[in-house]
Amino acid sequence: MMSAGANNGSGPCGACKFLRKKCVKGCIFAPYFDPDQGTAHFAAVHKVFGASNASKLLLRIPAHKRLDAVVTLCYEALARVRDPVYGCVGHIFTLQQQVLNLQAELAFIQAHLSTLQRLPQPQPPSQCAQSPSQTTLDSSSEVPSFTKLASSSNISTHFDQLQVQQTSTEMTGFYNPSE
């Protein structure tokens, strides 16, 4: 955004170029709006604030604070061009919402981490406590077979009930827990 100025013969500053006027020595805009990118920035400042108002504002500000003022003017002007109603306030609200969302996510992750840290640590299995022959399962006595499960529990009744509820939900459009 800084320009070499109109004093070194490089042509008009971005503001004067936009306004199509001669850039005089001591131009208030020359140090801040270069001939290349400064033109687009000044166009936004001119559209939102006007060239006269921007120059009056800059003349009232001490020279060492003018760069900050120009950066702020450009930021607000570009934000107003993008969002005429809210300007930079809309961007601030978006950033605040993003901060709130990230804080909530951080709190959730910290709570989850705290829960995981409170769980007892698993003890490594001791090699000498049991022999390998004792750790194998006897499939006939300890693990129920599929045929035993099928005969002792009628799984299809659970699916049939679920299917009835889904069918009634599709027909009415909502789930009725009394069905």
mmCIF file of C-alpha atoms in Angstrom:
data_model
loop_
_atom_site.group_PDB
_atom_site.id
_atom_site.type_symbol
_atom_site.label_atom_id
_atom_site.label_comp_id
_atom_site.label_asym_id
_atom_site.label_seq_id
_atom_site.Cartn_x
_atom_site.Cartn_y
_atom_site.Cartn_z
ATOM 1 C CA MET A 1 0.000 0.000 0.000
ATOM 2 C CA MET A 2 2.972 2.309 0.551
ATOM 3 C CA SER A 3 4.005 4.298 -2.482
ATOM 4 C CA ALA A 4 7.252 5.924 -3.403
ATOM 5 C CA GLY A 5 5.168 9.049 -3.815
ATOM 6 C CA ALA A 6 4.632 11.515 -6.611
ATOM 7 C CA ASN A 7 7.899 13.291 -5.896
ATOM 8 C CA ASN A 8 10.239 10.832 -7.601
ATOM 9 C CA GLY A 9 8.654 10.976 -11.046
ATOM 10 C CA SER A 10 7.007 7.554 -10.948
ATOM 11 C CA GLY A 11 3.623 8.953 -11.931
ATOM 12 C CA PRO A 12 0.524 9.724 -9.912
ATOM 13 C CA CYS A 13 -0.326 7.841 -6.732
ATOM 14 C CA GLY A 14 -3.194 5.357 -6.773
ATOM 15 C CA ALA A 15 -5.651 7.904 -5.414
ATOM 16 C CA CYS A 16 -4.801 10.587 -7.958
ATOM 17 C CA LYS A 17 -4.749 7.974 -10.714
ATOM 18 C CA PHE A 18 -8.262 6.903 -9.716
ATOM 19 C CA LEU A 19 -9.454 10.503 -9.499
ATOM 20 C CA ARG A 20 -7.692 11.290 -12.828
ATOM 21 C CA LYS A 21 -5.919 14.299 -11.489
ATOM 22 C CA LYS A 22 -2.328 15.397 -11.269
ATOM 23 C CA CYS A 23 -0.541 14.135 -8.187
ATOM 24 C CA VAL A 24 1.020 17.207 -6.578
ATOM 25 C CA LYS A 25 4.032 17.325 -4.303
ATOM 26 C CA GLY A 26 2.858 16.685 -0.746
ATOM 27 C CA CYS A 27 -0.252 14.711 -1.805
ATOM 28 C CA ILE A 28 -1.809 13.307 1.377
ATOM 29 C CA PHE A 29 -2.600 9.997 -0.353
ATOM 30 C CA ALA A 30 0.745 9.427 -2.141
ATOM 31 C CA PRO A 31 2.586 7.679 0.736
ATOM 32 C CA TYR A 32 -0.254 5.198 1.244
ATOM 33 C CA PHE A 33 -1.753 4.391 -2.173
ATOM 34 C CA ASP A 34 0.769 3.131 -4.719
ATOM 35 C CA PRO A 35 0.007 3.438 -8.453
ATOM 36 C CA ASP A 36 -0.698 -0.301 -8.854
ATOM 37 C CA GLN A 37 -2.729 -1.847 -6.042
ATOM 38 C CA GLY A 38 -3.470 1.461 -4.341
ATOM 39 C CA THR A 39 -5.906 2.389 -7.075
ATOM 40 C CA ALA A 40 -8.263 -0.473 -6.236
ATOM 41 C CA HIS A 41 -8.017 0.228 -2.500
ATOM 42 C CA PHE A 42 -8.637 3.922 -2.987
ATOM 43 C CA ALA A 43 -11.634 3.148 -5.222
ATOM 44 C CA ALA A 44 -13.302 1.393 -2.279
ATOM 45 C CA VAL A 45 -12.359 4.205 0.136
ATOM 46 C CA HIS A 46 -13.706 6.792 -2.318
ATOM 47 C CA LYS A 47 -16.950 4.862 -2.833
ATOM 48 C CA VAL A 48 -17.648 4.486 0.890
ATOM 49 C CA PHE A 49 -16.168 7.629 2.452
ATOM 50 C CA GLY A 50 -15.436 10.004 -0.424
ATOM 51 C CA ALA A 51 -12.048 11.444 -1.343
ATOM 52 C CA SER A 52 -12.643 14.756 0.423
ATOM 53 C CA ASN A 53 -13.681 13.117 3.702
ATOM 54 C CA ALA A 54 -10.748 10.694 3.586
ATOM 55 C CA SER A 55 -8.249 13.527 2.987
ATOM 56 C CA LYS A 56 -9.758 15.641 5.801
ATOM 57 C CA LEU A 57 -9.571 12.659 8.141
ATOM 58 C CA LEU A 58 -5.934 11.967 7.271
ATOM 59 C CA LEU A 59 -4.952 15.629 7.677
ATOM 60 C CA ARG A 60 -6.330 15.636 11.235
ATOM 61 C CA ILE A 61 -4.349 12.549 12.254
ATOM 62 C CA PRO A 62 -0.683 12.819 13.325
ATOM 63 C CA ALA A 63 1.677 11.663 10.561
ATOM 64 C CA HIS A 64 2.999 8.682 12.559
ATOM 65 C CA LYS A 65 -0.555 7.283 12.931
ATOM 66 C CA ARG A 66 -1.756 7.831 9.357
ATOM 67 C CA LEU A 67 -0.659 4.431 8.060
ATOM 68 C CA ASP A 68 -2.843 2.718 10.660
ATOM 69 C CA ALA A 69 -5.720 5.011 9.740
ATOM 70 C CA VAL A 70 -5.326 4.242 6.020
ATOM 71 C CA VAL A 71 -5.202 0.494 6.680
ATOM 72 C CA THR A 72 -8.370 0.810 8.776
ATOM 73 C CA LEU A 73 -10.113 2.944 6.151
ATOM 74 C CA CYS A 74 -9.253 0.449 3.422
ATOM 75 C CA TYR A 75 -10.365 -2.522 5.506
ATOM 76 C CA GLU A 76 -13.689 -0.919 6.419
ATOM 77 C CA ALA A 77 -14.264 0.302 2.859
ATOM 78 C CA LEU A 78 -13.541 -3.099 1.307
ATOM 79 C CA ALA A 79 -15.790 -4.756 3.899
ATOM 80 C CA ARG A 80 -18.585 -2.256 3.133
ATOM 81 C CA VAL A 81 -18.252 -2.932 -0.591
ATOM 82 C CA ARG A 82 -18.561 -6.698 0.045
ATOM 83 C CA ASP A 83 -21.347 -6.364 2.638
ATOM 84 C CA PRO A 84 -23.105 -2.973 2.425
ATOM 85 C CA VAL A 85 -25.310 -3.608 5.463
ATOM 86 C CA TYR A 86 -22.886 -4.911 8.094
ATOM 87 C CA GLY A 87 -19.448 -4.111 6.674
ATOM 88 C CA CYS A 88 -16.645 -5.341 8.900
ATOM 89 C CA VAL A 89 -19.102 -5.948 11.761
ATOM 90 C CA GLY A 90 -20.473 -8.941 9.860
ATOM 91 C CA HIS A 91 -16.952 -10.335 9.625
ATOM 92 C CA ILE A 92 -16.421 -9.693 13.342
ATOM 93 C CA PHE A 93 -19.650 -11.546 14.186
ATOM 94 C CA THR A 94 -18.556 -14.468 12.014
ATOM 95 C CA LEU A 95 -15.186 -14.604 13.768
ATOM 96 C CA GLN A 96 -16.844 -14.388 17.202
ATOM 97 C CA GLN A 97 -19.148 -17.278 16.300
ATOM 98 C CA GLN A 98 -16.156 -19.267 15.104
ATOM 99 C CA VAL A 99 -14.397 -18.591 18.427
ATOM 100 C CA LEU A 100 -17.474 -19.756 20.355
ATOM 101 C CA ASN A 101 -17.708 -22.927 18.280
ATOM 102 C CA LEU A 102 -14.017 -23.672 18.765
ATOM 103 C CA GLN A 103 -14.281 -23.033 22.517
ATOM 104 C CA ALA A 104 -17.211 -25.445 22.749
ATOM 105 C CA GLU A 105 -15.305 -28.048 20.753
ATOM 106 C CA LEU A 106 -12.245 -27.566 22.967
ATOM 107 C CA ALA A 107 -14.349 -27.977 26.121
ATOM 108 C CA PHE A 108 -15.879 -31.163 24.711
ATOM 109 C CA ILE A 109 -12.476 -32.604 23.803
ATOM 110 C CA GLN A 110 -11.039 -31.677 27.218
ATOM 111 C CA ALA A 111 -13.979 -33.337 28.980
ATOM 112 C CA HIS A 112 -13.574 -36.437 26.842
ATOM 113 C CA LEU A 113 -9.839 -36.503 27.537
ATOM 114 C CA SER A 114 -10.473 -36.088 31.262
ATOM 115 C CA THR A 115 -12.897 -39.034 31.158
ATOM 116 C CA LEU A 116 -10.363 -41.174 29.344
ATOM 117 C CA GLN A 117 -7.641 -40.266 31.830
ATOM 118 C CA ARG A 118 -9.834 -41.347 34.760
ATOM 119 C CA LEU A 119 -10.351 -44.837 33.321
ATOM 120 C CA PRO A 120 -8.239 -47.518 34.954
ATOM 121 C CA GLN A 121 -5.185 -48.409 32.940
ATOM 122 C CA PRO A 122 -5.300 -51.969 31.565
ATOM 123 C CA GLN A 123 -2.845 -54.269 33.273
ATOM 124 C CA PRO A 124 -0.520 -56.154 30.948
ATOM 125 C CA PRO A 125 -1.216 -59.898 31.074
ATOM 126 C CA SER A 126 1.323 -61.721 33.168
ATOM 127 C CA GLN A 127 3.154 -64.394 31.238
ATOM 128 C CA CYS A 128 3.637 -66.794 34.141
ATOM 129 C CA ALA A 129 0.147 -66.667 35.660
ATOM 130 C CA GLN A 130 -1.456 -68.979 33.138
ATOM 131 C CA SER A 131 -0.123 -71.520 30.795
ATOM 132 C CA PRO A 132 -1.161 -71.346 27.121
ATOM 133 C CA SER A 133 -3.225 -74.508 27.481
ATOM 134 C CA GLN A 134 -5.400 -72.860 30.127
ATOM 135 C CA THR A 135 -6.110 -69.752 28.077
ATOM 136 C CA THR A 136 -7.680 -71.537 25.119
ATOM 137 C CA LEU A 137 -11.455 -71.763 25.142
ATOM 138 C CA ASP A 138 -13.324 -74.973 25.019
ATOM 139 C CA SER A 139 -15.729 -74.214 22.190
ATOM 140 C CA SER A 140 -18.318 -76.750 23.295
ATOM 141 C CA SER A 141 -18.765 -75.455 26.847
ATOM 142 C CA GLU A 142 -17.861 -71.740 27.071
ATOM 143 C CA VAL A 143 -18.836 -70.234 23.712
ATOM 144 C CA PRO A 144 -22.489 -70.697 22.781
ATOM 145 C CA SER A 145 -23.027 -72.017 19.319
ATOM 146 C CA PHE A 146 -25.217 -70.356 16.728
ATOM 147 C CA THR A 147 -27.728 -73.173 16.864
ATOM 148 C CA LYS A 148 -28.103 -72.768 20.633
ATOM 149 C CA LEU A 149 -28.693 -69.016 20.171
ATOM 150 C CA ALA A 150 -31.215 -69.549 17.411
ATOM 151 C CA SER A 151 -33.188 -72.061 19.437
ATOM 152 C CA SER A 152 -33.141 -70.115 22.719
ATOM 153 C CA SER A 153 -34.053 -66.699 21.336
ATOM 154 C CA ASN A 154 -36.323 -65.761 18.481
ATOM 155 C CA ILE A 155 -34.367 -62.877 16.911
ATOM 156 C CA SER A 156 -36.848 -62.394 14.087
ATOM 157 C CA THR A 157 -39.451 -61.004 16.486
ATOM 158 C CA HIS A 158 -37.177 -58.036 17.172
ATOM 159 C CA PHE A 159 -36.793 -57.299 13.473
ATOM 160 C CA ASP A 160 -40.499 -57.763 12.791
ATOM 161 C CA GLN A 161 -41.371 -55.220 15.507
ATOM 162 C CA LEU A 162 -38.841 -52.746 14.082
ATOM 163 C CA GLN A 163 -40.240 -53.244 10.581
ATOM 164 C CA VAL A 164 -43.789 -52.536 11.798
ATOM 165 C CA GLN A 165 -42.636 -49.300 13.433
ATOM 166 C CA GLN A 166 -40.754 -48.208 10.301
ATOM 167 C CA THR A 167 -43.763 -48.941 8.093
ATOM 168 C CA SER A 168 -46.100 -46.921 10.305
ATOM 169 C CA THR A 169 -43.595 -44.071 10.413
ATOM 170 C CA GLU A 170 -43.358 -44.003 6.624
ATOM 171 C CA MET A 171 -47.134 -43.962 6.274
ATOM 172 C CA THR A 172 -47.854 -41.244 8.840
ATOM 173 C CA GLY A 173 -44.658 -39.261 8.513
ATOM 174 C CA PHE A 174 -43.880 -39.405 12.234
ATOM 175 C CA TYR A 175 -43.048 -42.004 14.830
ATOM 176 C CA ASN A 176 -45.786 -42.915 17.268
ATOM 177 C CA PRO A 177 -44.289 -44.579 20.357
ATOM 178 C CA SER A 178 -47.655 -46.116 21.350
ATOM 179 C CA GLU A 179 -47.578 -48.448 18.343
#
